[in-house]
Coordinates of N, CA and C in Angstrom, one line a residue:
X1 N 0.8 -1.2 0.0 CA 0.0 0.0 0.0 C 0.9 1.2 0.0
X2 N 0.4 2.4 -0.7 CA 1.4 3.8 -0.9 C 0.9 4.6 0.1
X3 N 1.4 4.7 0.6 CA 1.2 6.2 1.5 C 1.9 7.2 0.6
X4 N 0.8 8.5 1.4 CA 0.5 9.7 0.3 C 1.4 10.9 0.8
X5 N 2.6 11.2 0.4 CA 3.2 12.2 0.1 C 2.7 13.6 0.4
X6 N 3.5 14.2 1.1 CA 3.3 15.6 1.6 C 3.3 16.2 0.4
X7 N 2.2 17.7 0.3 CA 2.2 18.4 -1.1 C 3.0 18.9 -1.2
X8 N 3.8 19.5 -0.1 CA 4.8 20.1 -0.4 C 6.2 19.7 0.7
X9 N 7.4 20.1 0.6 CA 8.5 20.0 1.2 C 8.1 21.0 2.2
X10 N 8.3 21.9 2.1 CA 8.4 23.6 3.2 C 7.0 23.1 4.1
X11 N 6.0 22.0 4.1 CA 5.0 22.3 5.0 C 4.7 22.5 6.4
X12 N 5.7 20.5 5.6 CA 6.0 20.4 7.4 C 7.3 21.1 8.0
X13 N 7.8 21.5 7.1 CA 9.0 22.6 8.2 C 8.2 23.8 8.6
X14 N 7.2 24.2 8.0 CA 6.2 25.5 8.7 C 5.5 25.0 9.7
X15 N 4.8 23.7 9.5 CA 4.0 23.4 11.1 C 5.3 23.2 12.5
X16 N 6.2 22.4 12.0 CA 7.1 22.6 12.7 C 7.7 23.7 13.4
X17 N 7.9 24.8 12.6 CA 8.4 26.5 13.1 C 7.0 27.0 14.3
X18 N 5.8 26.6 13.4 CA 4.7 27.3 14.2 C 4.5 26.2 15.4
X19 N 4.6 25.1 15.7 CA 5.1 24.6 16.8 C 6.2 24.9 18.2
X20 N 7.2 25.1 17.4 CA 8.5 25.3 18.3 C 7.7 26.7 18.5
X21 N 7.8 27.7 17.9 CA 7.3 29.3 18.3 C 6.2 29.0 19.0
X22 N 5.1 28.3 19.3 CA 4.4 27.7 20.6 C 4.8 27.3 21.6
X23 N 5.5 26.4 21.3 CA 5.8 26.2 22.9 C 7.1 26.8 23.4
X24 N 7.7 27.7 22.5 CA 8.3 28.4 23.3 C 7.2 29.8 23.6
X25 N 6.1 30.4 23.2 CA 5.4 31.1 23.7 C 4.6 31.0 25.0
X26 N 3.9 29.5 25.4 CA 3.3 29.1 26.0 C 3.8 29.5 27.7
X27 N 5.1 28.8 27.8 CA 5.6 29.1 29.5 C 6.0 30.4 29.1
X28 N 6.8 31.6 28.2 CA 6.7 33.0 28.4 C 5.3 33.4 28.9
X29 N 4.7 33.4 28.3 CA 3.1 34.1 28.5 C 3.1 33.1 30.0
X30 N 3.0 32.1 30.7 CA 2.7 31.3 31.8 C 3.8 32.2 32.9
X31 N 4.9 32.6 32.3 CA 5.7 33.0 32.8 C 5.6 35.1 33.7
X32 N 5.1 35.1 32.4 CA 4.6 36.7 32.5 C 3.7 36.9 33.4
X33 N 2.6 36.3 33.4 CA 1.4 36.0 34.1 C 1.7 35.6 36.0
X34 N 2.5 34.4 35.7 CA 3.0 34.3 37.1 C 3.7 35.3 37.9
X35 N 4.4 36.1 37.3 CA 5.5 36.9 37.8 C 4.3 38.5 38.3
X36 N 3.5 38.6 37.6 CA 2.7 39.4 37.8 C 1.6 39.4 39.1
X37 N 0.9 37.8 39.1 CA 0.5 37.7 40.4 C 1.3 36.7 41.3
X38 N 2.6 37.0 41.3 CA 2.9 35.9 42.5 C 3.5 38.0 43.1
X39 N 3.8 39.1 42.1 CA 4.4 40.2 42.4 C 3.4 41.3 43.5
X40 N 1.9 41.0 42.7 CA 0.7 40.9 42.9 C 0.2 40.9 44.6
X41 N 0.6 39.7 44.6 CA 0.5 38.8 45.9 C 1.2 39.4 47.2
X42 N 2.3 39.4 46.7 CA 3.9 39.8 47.8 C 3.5 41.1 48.2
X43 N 2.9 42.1 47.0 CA 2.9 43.5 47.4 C 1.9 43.8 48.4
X44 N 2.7 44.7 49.9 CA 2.0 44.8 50.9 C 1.7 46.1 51.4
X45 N 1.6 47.2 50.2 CA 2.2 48.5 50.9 C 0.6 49.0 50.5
X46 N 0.0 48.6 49.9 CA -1.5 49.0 49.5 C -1.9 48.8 47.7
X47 N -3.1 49.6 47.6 CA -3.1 49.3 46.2 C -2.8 50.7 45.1
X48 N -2.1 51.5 45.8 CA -1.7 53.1 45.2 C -0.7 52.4 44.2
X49 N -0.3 53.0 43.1 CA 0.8 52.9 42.7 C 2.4 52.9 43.5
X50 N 1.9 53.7 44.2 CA 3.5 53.9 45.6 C 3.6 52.9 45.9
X51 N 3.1 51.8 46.2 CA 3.2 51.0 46.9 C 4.1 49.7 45.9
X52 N 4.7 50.2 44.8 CA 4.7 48.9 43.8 C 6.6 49.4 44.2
X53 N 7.1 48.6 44.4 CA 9.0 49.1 45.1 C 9.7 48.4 44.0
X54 N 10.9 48.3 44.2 CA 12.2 47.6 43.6 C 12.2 46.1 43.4
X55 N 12.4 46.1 44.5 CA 12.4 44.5 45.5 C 11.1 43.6 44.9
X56 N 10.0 44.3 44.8 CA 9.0 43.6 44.7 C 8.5 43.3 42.9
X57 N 9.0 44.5 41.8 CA 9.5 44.6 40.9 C 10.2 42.9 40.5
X58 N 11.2 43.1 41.2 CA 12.7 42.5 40.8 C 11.9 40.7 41.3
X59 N 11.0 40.4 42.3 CA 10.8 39.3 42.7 C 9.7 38.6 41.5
X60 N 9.1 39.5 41.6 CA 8.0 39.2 39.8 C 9.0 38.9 38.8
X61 N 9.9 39.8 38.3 CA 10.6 38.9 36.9 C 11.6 37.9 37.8
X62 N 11.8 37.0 38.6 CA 12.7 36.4 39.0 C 11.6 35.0 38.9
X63 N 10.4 35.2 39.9 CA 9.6 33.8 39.9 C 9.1 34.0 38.2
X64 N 9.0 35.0 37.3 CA 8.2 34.9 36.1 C 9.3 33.9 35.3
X65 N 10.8 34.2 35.6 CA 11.6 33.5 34.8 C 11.8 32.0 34.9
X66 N 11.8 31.8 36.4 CA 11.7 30.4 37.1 C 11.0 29.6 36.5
X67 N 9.6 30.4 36.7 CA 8.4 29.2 35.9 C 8.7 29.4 34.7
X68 N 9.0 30.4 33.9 CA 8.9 29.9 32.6 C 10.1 29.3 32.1
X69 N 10.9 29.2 32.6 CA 12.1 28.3 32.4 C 12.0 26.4 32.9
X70 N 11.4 26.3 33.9 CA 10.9 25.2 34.6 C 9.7 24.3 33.6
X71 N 9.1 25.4 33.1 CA 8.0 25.5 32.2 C 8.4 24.5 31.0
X72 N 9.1 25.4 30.2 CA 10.0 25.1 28.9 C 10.7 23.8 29.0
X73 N 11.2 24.0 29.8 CA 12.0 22.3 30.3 C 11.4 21.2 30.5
X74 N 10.1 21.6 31.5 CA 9.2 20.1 31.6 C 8.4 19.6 30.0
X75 N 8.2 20.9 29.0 CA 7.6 20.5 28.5 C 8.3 20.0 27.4
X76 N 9.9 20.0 27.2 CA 10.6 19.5 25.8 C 11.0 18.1 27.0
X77 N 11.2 17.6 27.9 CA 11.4 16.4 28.7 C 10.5 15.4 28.7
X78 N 8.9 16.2 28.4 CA 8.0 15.2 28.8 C 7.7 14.2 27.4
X79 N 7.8 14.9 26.8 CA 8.1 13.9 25.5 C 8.9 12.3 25.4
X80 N 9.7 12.1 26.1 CA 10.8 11.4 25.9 C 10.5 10.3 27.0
X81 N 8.8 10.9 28.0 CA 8.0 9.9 29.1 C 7.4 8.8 28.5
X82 N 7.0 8.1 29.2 CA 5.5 7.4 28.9 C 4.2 8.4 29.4
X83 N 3.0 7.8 28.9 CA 1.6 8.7 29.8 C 1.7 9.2 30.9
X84 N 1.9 8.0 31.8 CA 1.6 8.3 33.0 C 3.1 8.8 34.0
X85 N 4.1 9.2 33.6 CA 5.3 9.9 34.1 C 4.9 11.4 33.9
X86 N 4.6 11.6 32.6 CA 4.1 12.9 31.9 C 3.9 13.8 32.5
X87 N 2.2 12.7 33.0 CA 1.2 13.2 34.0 C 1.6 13.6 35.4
X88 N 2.3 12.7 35.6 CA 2.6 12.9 36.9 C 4.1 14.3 37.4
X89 N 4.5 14.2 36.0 CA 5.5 15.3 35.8 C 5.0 17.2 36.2
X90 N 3.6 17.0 35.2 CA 2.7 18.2 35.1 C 2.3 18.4 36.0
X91 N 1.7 17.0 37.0 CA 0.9 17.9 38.1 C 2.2 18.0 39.5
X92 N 3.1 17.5 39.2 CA 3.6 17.7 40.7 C 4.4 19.3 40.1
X93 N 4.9 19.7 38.6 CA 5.1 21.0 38.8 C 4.0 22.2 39.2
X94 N 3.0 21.6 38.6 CA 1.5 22.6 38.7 C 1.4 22.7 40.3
X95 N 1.3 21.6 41.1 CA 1.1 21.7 42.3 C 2.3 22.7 43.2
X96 N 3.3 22.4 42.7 CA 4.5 23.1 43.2 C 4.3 24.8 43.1
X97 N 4.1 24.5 41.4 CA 4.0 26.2 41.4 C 2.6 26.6 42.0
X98 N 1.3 26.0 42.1 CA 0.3 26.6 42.7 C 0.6 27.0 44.4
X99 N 1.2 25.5 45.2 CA 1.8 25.6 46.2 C 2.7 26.8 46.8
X100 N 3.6 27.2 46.0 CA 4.0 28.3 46.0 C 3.1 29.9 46.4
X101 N 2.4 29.8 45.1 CA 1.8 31.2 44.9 C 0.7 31.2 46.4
X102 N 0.1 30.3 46.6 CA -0.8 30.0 48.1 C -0.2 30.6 48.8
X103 N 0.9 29.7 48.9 CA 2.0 30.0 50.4 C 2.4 31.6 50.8
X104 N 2.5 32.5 49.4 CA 2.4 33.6 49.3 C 1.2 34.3 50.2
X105 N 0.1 33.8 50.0 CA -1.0 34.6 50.9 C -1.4 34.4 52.7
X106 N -0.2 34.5 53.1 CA 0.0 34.0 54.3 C -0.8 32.9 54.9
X107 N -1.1 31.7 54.1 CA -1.9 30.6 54.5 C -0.3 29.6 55.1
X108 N -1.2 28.9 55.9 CA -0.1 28.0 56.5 C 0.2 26.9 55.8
X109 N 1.3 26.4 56.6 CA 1.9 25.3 55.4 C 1.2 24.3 54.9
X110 N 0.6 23.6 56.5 CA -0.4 22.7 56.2 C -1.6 22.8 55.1
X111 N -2.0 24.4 54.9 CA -3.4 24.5 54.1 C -2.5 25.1 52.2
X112 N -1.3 25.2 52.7 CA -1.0 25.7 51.5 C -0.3 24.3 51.0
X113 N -0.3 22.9 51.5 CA 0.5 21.9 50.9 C -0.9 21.1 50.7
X114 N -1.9 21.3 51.4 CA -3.1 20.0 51.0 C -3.6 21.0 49.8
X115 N -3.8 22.3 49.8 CA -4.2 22.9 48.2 C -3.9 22.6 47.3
X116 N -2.0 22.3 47.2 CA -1.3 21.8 46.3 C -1.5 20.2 45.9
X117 N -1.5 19.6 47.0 CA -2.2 18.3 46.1 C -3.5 18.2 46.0
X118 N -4.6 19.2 45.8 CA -6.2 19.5 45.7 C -5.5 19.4 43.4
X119 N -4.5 20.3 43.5 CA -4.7 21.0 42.2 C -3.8 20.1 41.6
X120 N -2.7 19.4 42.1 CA -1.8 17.9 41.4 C -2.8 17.1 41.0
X121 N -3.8 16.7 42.1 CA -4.0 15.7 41.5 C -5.3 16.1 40.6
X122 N -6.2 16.9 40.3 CA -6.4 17.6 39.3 C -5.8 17.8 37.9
X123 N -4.7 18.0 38.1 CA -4.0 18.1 36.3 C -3.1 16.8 36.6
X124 N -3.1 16.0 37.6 CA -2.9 14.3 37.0 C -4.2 13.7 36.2
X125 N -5.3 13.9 37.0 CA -6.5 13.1 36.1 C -6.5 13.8 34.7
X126 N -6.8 15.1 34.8 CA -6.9 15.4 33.1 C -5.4 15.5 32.5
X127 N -4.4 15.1 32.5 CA -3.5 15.1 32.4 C -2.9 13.6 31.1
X128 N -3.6 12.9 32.2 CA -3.6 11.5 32.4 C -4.9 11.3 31.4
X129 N -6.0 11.4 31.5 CA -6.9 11.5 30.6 C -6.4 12.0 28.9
X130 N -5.7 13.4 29.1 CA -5.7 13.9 27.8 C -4.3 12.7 27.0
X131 N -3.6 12.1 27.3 CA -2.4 11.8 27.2 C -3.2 10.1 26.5
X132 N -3.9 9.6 27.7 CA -4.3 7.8 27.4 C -5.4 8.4 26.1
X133 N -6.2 9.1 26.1 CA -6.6 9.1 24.7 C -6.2 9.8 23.5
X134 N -5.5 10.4 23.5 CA -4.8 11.1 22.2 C -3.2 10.2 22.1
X135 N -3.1 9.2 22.5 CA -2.0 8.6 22.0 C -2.3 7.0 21.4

């Protein structure tokens, strides 16, 4: 039996470009977003503009770069899993980074580590779900 020939040479090097330029978009933007409310979060001086400092500036692009570096990494690594490593890859960062941002709102450790596994094991099920049927 023949299998049918790409129309063109350049196509799949364009889905390919517009892939890689995804997922390297996806943890920037995840990245931006975080840095903003984990910055968000920290800031304690009110909601004036005066209140937005250096320190607190400089802590937003530091956790924004973390996650989206952490980000980027899990997601060209997770390839090379089986399903259910994948899954379990995503939610224990998801949990980590939600755990974090919690921890940020003066919740205690105890309520800020059972939240974190409320939302792990959440993006293990659909995780785990999206992975066993699309492969």
């Amino acid at each position: 039996m023949a299998h049918a020939a790409p129309a063109s040479a350049t196509s799949g090097l364009r889905s390919m470009a517009a892939g890689s330029r995804l997922s390297m978009a996806l943890p920037l933007l995840l990245g931006i977003v975080y840095g903003f409310w984990a910055s968000g979060i920290r800031r304690d001086a009110g909601p004036a503009i005066a209140g937005i400092t250096t320190g607190n500036v400089l802590f937003g692009i530091l956790t924004g770069i973390i996650v989206a570096v952490v980000t980027f990494g899990v997601h060209r690594a997770s390839f090379r899993l089986p399903r259910e490593l994948r899954a379990v890859t995503w939610a224990a960062w998801a949990g980590i980074a939600f755990g974090y941002l919690y921890s940020l709102t003066d919740a205690s450790v105890l309520r800020s580590t059972v939240m974190a596994l409320v939302v792990a094991a959440g993006v293990f099920a659909a995780m785990f779900y999206h992975y066993y049927t699309h492969e």
